[in-house]
Coordinates of C-alpha atoms in Angstrom, one line a residue:
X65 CA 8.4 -38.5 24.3
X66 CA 8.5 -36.9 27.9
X67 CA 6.4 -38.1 30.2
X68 CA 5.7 -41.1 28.6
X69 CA 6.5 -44.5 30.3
X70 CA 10.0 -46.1 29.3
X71 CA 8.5 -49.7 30.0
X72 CA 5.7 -48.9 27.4
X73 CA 6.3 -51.3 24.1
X74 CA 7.4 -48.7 21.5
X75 CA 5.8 -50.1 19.0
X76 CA 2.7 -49.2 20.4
X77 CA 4.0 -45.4 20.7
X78 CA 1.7 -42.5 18.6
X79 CA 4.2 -40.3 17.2
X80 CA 3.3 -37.4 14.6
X81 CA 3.6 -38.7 11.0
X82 CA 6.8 -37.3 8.9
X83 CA 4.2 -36.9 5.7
X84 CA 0.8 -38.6 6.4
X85 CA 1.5 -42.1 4.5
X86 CA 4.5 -44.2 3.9
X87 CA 6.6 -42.8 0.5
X88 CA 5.1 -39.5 0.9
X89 CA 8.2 -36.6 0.9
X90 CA 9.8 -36.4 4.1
X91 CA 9.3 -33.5 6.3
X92 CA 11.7 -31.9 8.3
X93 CA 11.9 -31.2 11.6
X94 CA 10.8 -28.5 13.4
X95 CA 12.9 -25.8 12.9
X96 CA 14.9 -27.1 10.1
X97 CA 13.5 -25.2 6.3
X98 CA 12.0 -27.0 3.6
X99 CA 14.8 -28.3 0.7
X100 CA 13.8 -26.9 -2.6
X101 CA 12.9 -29.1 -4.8
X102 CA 14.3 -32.0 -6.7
X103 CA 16.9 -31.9 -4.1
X104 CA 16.9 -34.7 -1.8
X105 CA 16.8 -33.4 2.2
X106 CA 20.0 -33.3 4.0
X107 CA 21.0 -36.3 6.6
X108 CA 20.3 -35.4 9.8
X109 CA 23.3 -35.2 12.1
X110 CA 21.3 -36.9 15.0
X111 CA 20.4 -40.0 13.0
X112 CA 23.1 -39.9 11.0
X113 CA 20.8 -41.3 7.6
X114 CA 18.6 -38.9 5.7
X115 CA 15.1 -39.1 7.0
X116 CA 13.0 -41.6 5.0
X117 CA 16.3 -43.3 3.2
X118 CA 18.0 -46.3 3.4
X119 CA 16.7 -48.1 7.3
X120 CA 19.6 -50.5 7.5
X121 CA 22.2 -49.4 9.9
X122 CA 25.5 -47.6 9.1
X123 CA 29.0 -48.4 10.0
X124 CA 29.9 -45.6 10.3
X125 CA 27.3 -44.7 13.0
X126 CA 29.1 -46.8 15.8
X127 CA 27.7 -49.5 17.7
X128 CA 23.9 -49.1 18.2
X129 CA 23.2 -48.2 21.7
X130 CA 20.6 -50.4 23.3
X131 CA 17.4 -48.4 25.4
X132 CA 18.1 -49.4 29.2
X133 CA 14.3 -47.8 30.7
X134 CA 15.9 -45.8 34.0
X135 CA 14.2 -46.2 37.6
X136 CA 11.0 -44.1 38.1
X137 CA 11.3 -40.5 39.3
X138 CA 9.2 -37.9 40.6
X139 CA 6.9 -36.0 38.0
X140 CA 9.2 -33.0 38.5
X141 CA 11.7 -34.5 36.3
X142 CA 12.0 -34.2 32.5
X143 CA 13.1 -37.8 31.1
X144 CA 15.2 -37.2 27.8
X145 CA 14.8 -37.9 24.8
X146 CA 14.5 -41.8 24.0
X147 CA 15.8 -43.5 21.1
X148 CA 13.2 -46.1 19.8
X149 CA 14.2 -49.3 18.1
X150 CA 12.6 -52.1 16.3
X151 CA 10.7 -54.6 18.0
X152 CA 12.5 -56.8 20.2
X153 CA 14.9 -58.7 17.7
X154 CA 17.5 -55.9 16.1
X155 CA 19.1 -53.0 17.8
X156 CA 18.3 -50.3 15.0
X157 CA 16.0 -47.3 15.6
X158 CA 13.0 -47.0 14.2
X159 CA 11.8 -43.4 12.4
X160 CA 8.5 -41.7 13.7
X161 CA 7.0 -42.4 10.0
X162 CA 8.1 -46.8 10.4
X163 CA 6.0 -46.8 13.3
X164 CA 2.8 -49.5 12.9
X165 CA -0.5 -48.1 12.5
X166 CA -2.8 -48.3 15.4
X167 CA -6.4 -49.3 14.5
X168 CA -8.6 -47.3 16.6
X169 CA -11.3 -50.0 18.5
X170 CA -14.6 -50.4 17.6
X171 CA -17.2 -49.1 20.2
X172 CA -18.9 -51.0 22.0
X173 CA -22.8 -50.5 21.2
X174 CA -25.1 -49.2 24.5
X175 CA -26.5 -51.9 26.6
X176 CA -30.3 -53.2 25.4
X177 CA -33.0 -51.5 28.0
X178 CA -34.2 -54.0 30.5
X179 CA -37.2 -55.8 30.1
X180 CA -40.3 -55.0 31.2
X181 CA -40.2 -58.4 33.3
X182 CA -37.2 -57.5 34.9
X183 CA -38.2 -56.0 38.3
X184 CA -36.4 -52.7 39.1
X185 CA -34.8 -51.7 42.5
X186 CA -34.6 -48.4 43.8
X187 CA -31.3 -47.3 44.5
X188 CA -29.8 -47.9 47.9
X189 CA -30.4 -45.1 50.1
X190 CA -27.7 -43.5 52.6
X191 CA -29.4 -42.5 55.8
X192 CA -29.3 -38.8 56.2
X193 CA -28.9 -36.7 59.5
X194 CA -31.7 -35.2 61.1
X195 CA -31.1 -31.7 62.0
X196 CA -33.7 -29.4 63.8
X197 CA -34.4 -26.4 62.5
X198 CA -33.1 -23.3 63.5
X199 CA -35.6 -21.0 64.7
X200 CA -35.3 -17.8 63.3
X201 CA -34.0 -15.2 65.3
X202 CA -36.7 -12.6 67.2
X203 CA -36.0 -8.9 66.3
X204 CA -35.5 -6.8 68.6
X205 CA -38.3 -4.5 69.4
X206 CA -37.6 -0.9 68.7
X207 CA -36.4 1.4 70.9
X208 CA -38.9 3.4 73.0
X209 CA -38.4 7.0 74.1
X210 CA -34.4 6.3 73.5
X211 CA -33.5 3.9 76.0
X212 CA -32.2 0.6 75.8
X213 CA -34.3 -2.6 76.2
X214 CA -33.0 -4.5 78.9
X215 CA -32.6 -8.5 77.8
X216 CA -34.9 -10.7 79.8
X217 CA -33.5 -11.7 83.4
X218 CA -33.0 -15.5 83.4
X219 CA -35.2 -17.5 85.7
X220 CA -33.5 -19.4 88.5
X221 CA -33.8 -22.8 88.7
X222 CA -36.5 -24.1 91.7
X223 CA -35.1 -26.6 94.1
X224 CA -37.9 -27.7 95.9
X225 CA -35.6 -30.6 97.6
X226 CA -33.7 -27.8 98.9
X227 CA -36.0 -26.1 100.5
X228 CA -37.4 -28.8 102.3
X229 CA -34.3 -29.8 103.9
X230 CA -34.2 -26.1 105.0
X231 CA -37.6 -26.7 106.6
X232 CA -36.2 -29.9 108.0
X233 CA -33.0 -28.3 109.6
X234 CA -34.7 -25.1 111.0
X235 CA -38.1 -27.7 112.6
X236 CA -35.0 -29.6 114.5
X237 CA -32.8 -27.0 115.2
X238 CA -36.1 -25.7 116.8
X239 CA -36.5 -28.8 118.5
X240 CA -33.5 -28.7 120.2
X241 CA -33.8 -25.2 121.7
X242 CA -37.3 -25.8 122.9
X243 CA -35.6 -29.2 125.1
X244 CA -32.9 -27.6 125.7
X245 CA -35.0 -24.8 126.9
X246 CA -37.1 -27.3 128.9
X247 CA -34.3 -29.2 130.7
X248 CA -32.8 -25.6 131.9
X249 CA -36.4 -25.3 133.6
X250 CA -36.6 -28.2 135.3
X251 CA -35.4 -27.6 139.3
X252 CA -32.9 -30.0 140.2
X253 CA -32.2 -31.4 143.6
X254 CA -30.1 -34.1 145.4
X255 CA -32.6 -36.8 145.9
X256 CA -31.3 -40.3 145.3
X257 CA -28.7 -40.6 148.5
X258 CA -25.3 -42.4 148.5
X259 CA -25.0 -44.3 152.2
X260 CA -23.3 -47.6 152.7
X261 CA -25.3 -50.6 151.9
X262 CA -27.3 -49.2 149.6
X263 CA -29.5 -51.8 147.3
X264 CA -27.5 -53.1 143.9
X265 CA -29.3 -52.3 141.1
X266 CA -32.5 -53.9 140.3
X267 CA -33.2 -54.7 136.4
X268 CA -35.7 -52.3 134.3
X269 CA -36.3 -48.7 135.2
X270 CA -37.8 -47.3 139.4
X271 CA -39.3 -43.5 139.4
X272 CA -40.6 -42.4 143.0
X273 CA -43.1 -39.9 142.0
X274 CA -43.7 -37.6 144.8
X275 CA -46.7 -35.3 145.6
X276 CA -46.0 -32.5 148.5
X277 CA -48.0 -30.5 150.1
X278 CA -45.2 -26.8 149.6
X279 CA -46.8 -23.6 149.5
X280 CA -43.9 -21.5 148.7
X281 CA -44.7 -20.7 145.4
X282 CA -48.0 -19.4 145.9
X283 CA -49.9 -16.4 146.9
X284 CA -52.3 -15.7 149.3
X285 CA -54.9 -15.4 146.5
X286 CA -53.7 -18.9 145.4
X287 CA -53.7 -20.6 148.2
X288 CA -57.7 -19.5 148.9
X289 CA -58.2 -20.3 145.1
X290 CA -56.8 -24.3 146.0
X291 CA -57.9 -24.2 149.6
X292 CA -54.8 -25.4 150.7
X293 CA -55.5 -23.9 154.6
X294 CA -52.0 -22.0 154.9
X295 CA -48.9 -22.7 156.2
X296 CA -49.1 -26.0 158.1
X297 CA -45.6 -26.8 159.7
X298 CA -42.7 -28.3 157.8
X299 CA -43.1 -29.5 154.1
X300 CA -44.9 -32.9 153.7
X301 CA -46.1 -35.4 151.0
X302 CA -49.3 -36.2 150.2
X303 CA -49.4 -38.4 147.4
X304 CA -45.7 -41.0 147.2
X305 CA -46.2 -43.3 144.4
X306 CA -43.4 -46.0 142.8
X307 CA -43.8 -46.7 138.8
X308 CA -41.8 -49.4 137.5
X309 CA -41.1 -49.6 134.2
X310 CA -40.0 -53.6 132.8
X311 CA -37.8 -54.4 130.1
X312 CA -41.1 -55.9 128.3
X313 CA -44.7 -55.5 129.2
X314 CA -46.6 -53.1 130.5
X315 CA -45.3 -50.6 133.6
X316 CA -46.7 -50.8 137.1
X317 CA -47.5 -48.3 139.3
X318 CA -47.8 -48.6 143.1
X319 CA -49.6 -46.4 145.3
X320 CA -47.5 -46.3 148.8
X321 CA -49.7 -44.7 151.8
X322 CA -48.0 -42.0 153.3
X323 CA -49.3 -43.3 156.6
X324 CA -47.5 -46.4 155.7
X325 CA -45.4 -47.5 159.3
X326 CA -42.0 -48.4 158.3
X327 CA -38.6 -48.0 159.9
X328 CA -36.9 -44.7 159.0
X329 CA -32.9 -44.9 158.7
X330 CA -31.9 -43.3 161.8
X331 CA -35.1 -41.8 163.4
X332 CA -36.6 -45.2 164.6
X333 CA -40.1 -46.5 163.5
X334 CA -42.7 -43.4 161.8
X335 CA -45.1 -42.8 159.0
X336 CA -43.6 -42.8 156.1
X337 CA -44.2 -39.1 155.2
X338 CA -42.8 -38.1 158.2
X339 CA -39.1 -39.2 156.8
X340 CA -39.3 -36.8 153.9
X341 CA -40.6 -33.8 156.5
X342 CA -37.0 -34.9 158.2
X343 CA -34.7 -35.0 156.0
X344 CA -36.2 -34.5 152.6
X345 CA -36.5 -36.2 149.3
X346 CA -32.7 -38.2 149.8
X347 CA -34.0 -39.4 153.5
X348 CA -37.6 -40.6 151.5
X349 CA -35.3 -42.0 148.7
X350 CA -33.3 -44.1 151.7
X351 CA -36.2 -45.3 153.4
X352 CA -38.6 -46.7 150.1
X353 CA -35.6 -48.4 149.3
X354 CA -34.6 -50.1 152.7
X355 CA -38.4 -51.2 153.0
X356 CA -38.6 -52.6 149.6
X357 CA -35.9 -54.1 148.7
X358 CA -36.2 -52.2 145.5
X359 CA -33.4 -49.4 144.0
X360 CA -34.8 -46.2 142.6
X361 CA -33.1 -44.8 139.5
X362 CA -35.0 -41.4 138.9
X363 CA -37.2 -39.3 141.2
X364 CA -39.7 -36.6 140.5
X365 CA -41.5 -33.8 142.8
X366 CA -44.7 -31.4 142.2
X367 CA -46.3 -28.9 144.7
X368 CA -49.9 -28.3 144.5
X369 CA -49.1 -25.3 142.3
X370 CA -47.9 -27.8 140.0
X371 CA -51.0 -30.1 139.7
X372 CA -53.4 -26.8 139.3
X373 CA -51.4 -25.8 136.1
X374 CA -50.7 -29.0 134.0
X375 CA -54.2 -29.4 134.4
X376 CA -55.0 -26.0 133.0
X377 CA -52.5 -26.6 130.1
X378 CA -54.4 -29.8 129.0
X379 CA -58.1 -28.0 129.2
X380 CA -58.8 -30.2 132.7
X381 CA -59.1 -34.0 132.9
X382 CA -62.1 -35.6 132.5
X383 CA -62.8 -38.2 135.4
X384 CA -65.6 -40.5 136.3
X385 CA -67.3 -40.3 139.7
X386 CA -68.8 -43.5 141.4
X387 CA -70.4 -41.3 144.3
X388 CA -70.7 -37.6 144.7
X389 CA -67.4 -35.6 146.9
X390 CA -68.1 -32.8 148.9
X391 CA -65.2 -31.6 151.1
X392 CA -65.1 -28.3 152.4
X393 CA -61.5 -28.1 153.4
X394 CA -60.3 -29.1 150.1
X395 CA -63.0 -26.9 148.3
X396 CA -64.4 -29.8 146.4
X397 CA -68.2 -30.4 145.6
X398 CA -68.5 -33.0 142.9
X399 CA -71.5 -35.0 141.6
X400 CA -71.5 -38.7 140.4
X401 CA -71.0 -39.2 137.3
X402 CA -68.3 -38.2 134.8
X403 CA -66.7 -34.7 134.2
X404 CA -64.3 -32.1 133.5
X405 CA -62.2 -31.4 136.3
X406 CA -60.3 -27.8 136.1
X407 CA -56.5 -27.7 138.2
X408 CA -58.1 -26.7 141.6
X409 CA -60.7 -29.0 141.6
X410 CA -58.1 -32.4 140.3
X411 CA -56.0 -30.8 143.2
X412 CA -58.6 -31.2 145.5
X413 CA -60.3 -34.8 144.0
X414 CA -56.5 -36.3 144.9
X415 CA -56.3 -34.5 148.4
X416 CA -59.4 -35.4 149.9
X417 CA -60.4 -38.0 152.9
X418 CA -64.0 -37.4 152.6
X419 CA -64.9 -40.6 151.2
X420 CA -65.9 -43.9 153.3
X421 CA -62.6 -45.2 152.7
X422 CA -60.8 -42.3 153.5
X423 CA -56.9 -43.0 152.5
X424 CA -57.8 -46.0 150.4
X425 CA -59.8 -44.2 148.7
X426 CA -57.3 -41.1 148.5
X427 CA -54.5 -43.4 146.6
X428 CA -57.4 -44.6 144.1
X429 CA -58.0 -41.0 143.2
X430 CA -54.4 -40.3 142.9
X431 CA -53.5 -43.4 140.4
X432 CA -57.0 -42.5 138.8
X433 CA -55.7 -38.9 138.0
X434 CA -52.3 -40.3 137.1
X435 CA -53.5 -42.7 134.5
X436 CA -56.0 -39.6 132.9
X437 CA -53.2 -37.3 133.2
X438 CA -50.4 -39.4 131.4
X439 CA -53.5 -40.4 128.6
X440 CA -54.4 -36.9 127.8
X441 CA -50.6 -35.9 127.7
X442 CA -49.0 -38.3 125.5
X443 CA -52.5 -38.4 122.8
X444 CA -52.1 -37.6 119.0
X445 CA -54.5 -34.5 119.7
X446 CA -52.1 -33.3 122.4
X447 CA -48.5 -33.9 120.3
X448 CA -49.4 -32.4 117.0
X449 CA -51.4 -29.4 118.7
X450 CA -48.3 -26.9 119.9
X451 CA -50.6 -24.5 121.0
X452 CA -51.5 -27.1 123.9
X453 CA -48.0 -28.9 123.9
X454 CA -45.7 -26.0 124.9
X455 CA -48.1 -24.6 127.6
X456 CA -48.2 -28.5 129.3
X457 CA -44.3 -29.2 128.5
X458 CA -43.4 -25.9 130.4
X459 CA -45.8 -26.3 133.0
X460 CA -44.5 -29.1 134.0
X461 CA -40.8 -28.6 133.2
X462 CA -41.5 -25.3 135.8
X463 CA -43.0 -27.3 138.5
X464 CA -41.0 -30.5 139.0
X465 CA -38.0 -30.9 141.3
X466 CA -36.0 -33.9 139.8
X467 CA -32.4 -35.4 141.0
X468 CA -29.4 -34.2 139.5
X469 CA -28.9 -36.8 137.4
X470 CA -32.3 -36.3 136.1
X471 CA -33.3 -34.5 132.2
X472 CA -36.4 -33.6 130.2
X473 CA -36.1 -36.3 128.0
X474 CA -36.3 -38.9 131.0
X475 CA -39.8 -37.6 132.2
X476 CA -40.1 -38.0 128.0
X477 CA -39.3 -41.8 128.4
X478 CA -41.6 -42.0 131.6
X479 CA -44.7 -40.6 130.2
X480 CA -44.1 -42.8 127.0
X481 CA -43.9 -45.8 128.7
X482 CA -46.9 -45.2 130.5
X483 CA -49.3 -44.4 127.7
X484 CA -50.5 -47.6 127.1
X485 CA -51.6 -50.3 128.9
X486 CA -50.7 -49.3 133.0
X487 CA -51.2 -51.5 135.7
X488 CA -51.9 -49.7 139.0
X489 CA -51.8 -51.5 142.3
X490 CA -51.5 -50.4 146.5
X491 CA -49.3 -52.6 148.4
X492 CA -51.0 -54.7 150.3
X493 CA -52.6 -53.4 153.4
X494 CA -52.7 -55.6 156.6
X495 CA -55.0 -53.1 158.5
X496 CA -54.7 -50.3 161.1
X497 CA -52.9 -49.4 164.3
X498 CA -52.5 -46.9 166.8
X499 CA -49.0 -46.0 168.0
X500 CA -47.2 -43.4 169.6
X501 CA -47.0 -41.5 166.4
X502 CA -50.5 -41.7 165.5
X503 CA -52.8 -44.0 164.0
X504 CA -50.9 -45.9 160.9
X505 CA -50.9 -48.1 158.2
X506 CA -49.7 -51.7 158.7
X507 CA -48.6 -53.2 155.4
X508 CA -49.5 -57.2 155.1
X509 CA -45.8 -58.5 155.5
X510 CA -46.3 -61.6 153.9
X511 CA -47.6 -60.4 150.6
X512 CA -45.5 -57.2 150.5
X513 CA -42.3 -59.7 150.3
X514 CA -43.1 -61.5 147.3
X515 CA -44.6 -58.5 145.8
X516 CA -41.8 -56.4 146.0
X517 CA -39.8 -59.4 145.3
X518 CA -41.6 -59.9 141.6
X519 CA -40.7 -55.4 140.8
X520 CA -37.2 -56.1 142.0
X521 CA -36.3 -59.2 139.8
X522 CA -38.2 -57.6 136.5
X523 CA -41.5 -59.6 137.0
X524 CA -45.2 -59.0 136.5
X525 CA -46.8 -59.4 140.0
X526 CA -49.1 -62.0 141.0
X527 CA -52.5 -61.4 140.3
X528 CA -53.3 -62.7 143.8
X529 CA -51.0 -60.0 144.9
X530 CA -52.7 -57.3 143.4
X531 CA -55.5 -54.5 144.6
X532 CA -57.9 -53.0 142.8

């Protein structure tokens, strides 16, 4: 048969029945008519025996050819037809009709139910795949007088981190204009001088803070509203004060009388005012230095224009009066007790002589205002207020002359340093003398040596050393 397997045992091969049982009348092949009858069927040429006949093999037939199965091929291909033989022992063909009759099996009966007893298992379960629903789509809404809805505009995604580091950039880009702003205010002179042996450099950080009596930059209205008394001669100093700043602990400041008689470079023995009315700040610079032993890094110069306005800028300075001040000349009529000085009057308060101790008690005024000024400047209500920060910073910025070398951001380091803890000190005062220049101020040499020795090596002076 085609399609059927070569290697298949051909006994066990179902092929249609010649005539339904064994002895029944042969039938033909397909194609091939009916004899009539009582006449026996013609052999058939392929077989070479009449169907049903004699089975044993015939001579004349030829040697019986043996079934060789061929090698698989692809179910495209038609296999031909195959010549069956019987069983395994003889070489003769067997006829459709000798084939053995195949018993068809007896079915199997169903399974008994389980019992009752048995326990039951749901079937495994496969996990499924959660899927959200769709949502269903909105309709459109209809159109409205013709025109075209316009789809909703998509909402831009807040970046609240990026717009705080815009307020960052723009606060210090702002920052840096106003300093940069404040530096280009500041006056700048030549005032620390370049001369042959000139004192090496001294550890920590020396300002000379210098007071002067100009009047250039004021009008006549002005000078009546500070009671300055005009134009008196060359410009002088009134108040010349050295703050030393350590490399740890607090800063000192040192009040240095302007009547003070020290050796000037070149101009012989004189007041110590009288060498900045000769050759200026660089000359003043020269002759702290040579009478100290100490080197000054950074210097610093207001008028009295200057003190009225910071002043202003803060709201005044509140100071604390042990006995009432009335001067005339310098316009001043205060009571005891504390209160809030405006600029004319703290100009006057560190001008005056009318006091029992006249110059002594002049440099006292002038550290106290110093140490109110620098406490009201550098407070948390002053640096987060702008409204009163930017008036002070370019007050001051427009009324100090500073050395070349000098910036913004140094007076920035000064006033920090001196916001805490401050100790203020005179030099020590041996008495008073009268000379050809004038009564003076003798300093007490002995003292002054080891006192100035202690700022020069970085040292906190001996309280011994000290006035109050």
């Amino acid at each position: 048969m085609n399609g059927d397997d070569p290697r298949e045992d051909p006994r066990r091969r179902r092929v249609p029945p010649t005539s339904g049982r064994p002895g029944s009348p042969a039938v033909p092949p397909p194609g091939r008519p009916m004899p009539p009858p009582g006449r026996a069927m013609p052999p058939d040429p392929r077989y070479g025996r009449p169907p049903g006949g004699d089975r044993r093999p015939n001579p004349d037939d030829g040697p019986t050819v043996r079934h060789n199965p061929a090698p698989r091929r692809g179910a495209s291909h038609i296999e031909p037809t195959q010549v069956l033989h019987r069983g395994n022992s003889g070489d003769q063909p067997l006829a459709y009709s000798q084939m053995p009759y195949e018993r068809e099996k007896p079915r199997q009966p169903p399974p008994p139910p389980p019992r009752r007893d048995q326990v039951r298992h749901a079937p495994t379960q496969r996990p499924v795949p959660h899927h959200d629903a769709v949502p269903p789509r909105r309709t459109p809404p209809p159109i409205i007088g013709g025109r075209q809805p316009q789809p909703p505009r998509r909402r831009r995604k807040r970046h609240p981190f990026r717009w705080f580091a815009v307020i960052v950039v723009l606060v210090l880009a702002g920052i840096v204009a106003a300093v940069v702003h404040l530096d280009n205010s500041l006056t700048r002179i030549t005032a620390l001088p370049s001369y042959s042996d000139r004192v090496s450099n001294t550890p920590g950080t020396n300002w000379l803070l210098v007071g002067s009596d100009g009047r250039g930059d004021l009008s006549t209205e002005q000078e009546q509203e500070l009671a300055t008394g005009g134009d008196t001669g060359p410009e002088r100093t009134d108040t010349i004060m050295m703050v030393h700043i350590p490399s740890s602990g607090p800063s000192t400041m040192v009040s240095l009388p302007r009547d003070s008689y020290v050796n000037i470079p070149g101009h012989g023995k004189d007041k110590l005012n009288a060498s900045f009315a000769i050759g200026g700040a660089s000359l003043l610079v020269q002759t702290v230095e040579e009478a100290t032993g100490v080197r000054i890094d950074h210097y610093a110069q207001i008028g009295f224009g200057g003190f009225a306005n910071v002043v202003d800028a803060l709201g005044g300075l509140e100071m604390c009066l042990d006995e009432p001040i009335v001067d005339p000349l310098a316009g001043l009529d205060l009571p005891a007790g504390c209160q809030e000085l405006s600029g004319p009057q703290a100009l006057g308060f560190v001008r005056t002589r009318a006091t029992p101790n006249a110059d002594v008690d002049r440099m006292n005024h002038q550290r106290m205002f110093m140490a109110a000024l620098l406490k009201k400047a550098t407070s948390a209500g002053t640096l987060a207020n702008p409204f009163a920060l930017w008036p002070m910073a370019t007050g001051i910025a427009g009324s100090l002359k500073v050395d070349d070398g000098d910036h913004i951001w140094n007076l920035a380091a000064l006033g920090w340093a001196m916001r805490g803890e401050t100790v203020t000190t005179s030099v020590p005062i041996g008495g008073f003398d009268d000379t050809d220049v004038g009564n003076v101020l003798l300093w007490d040499k002995a003292k002054a040596s080891g006192f100035f020795e202690a700022l020069a090596t970085d040292q906190q002076i001996p309280e011994e050393l000290l006035t109050r």
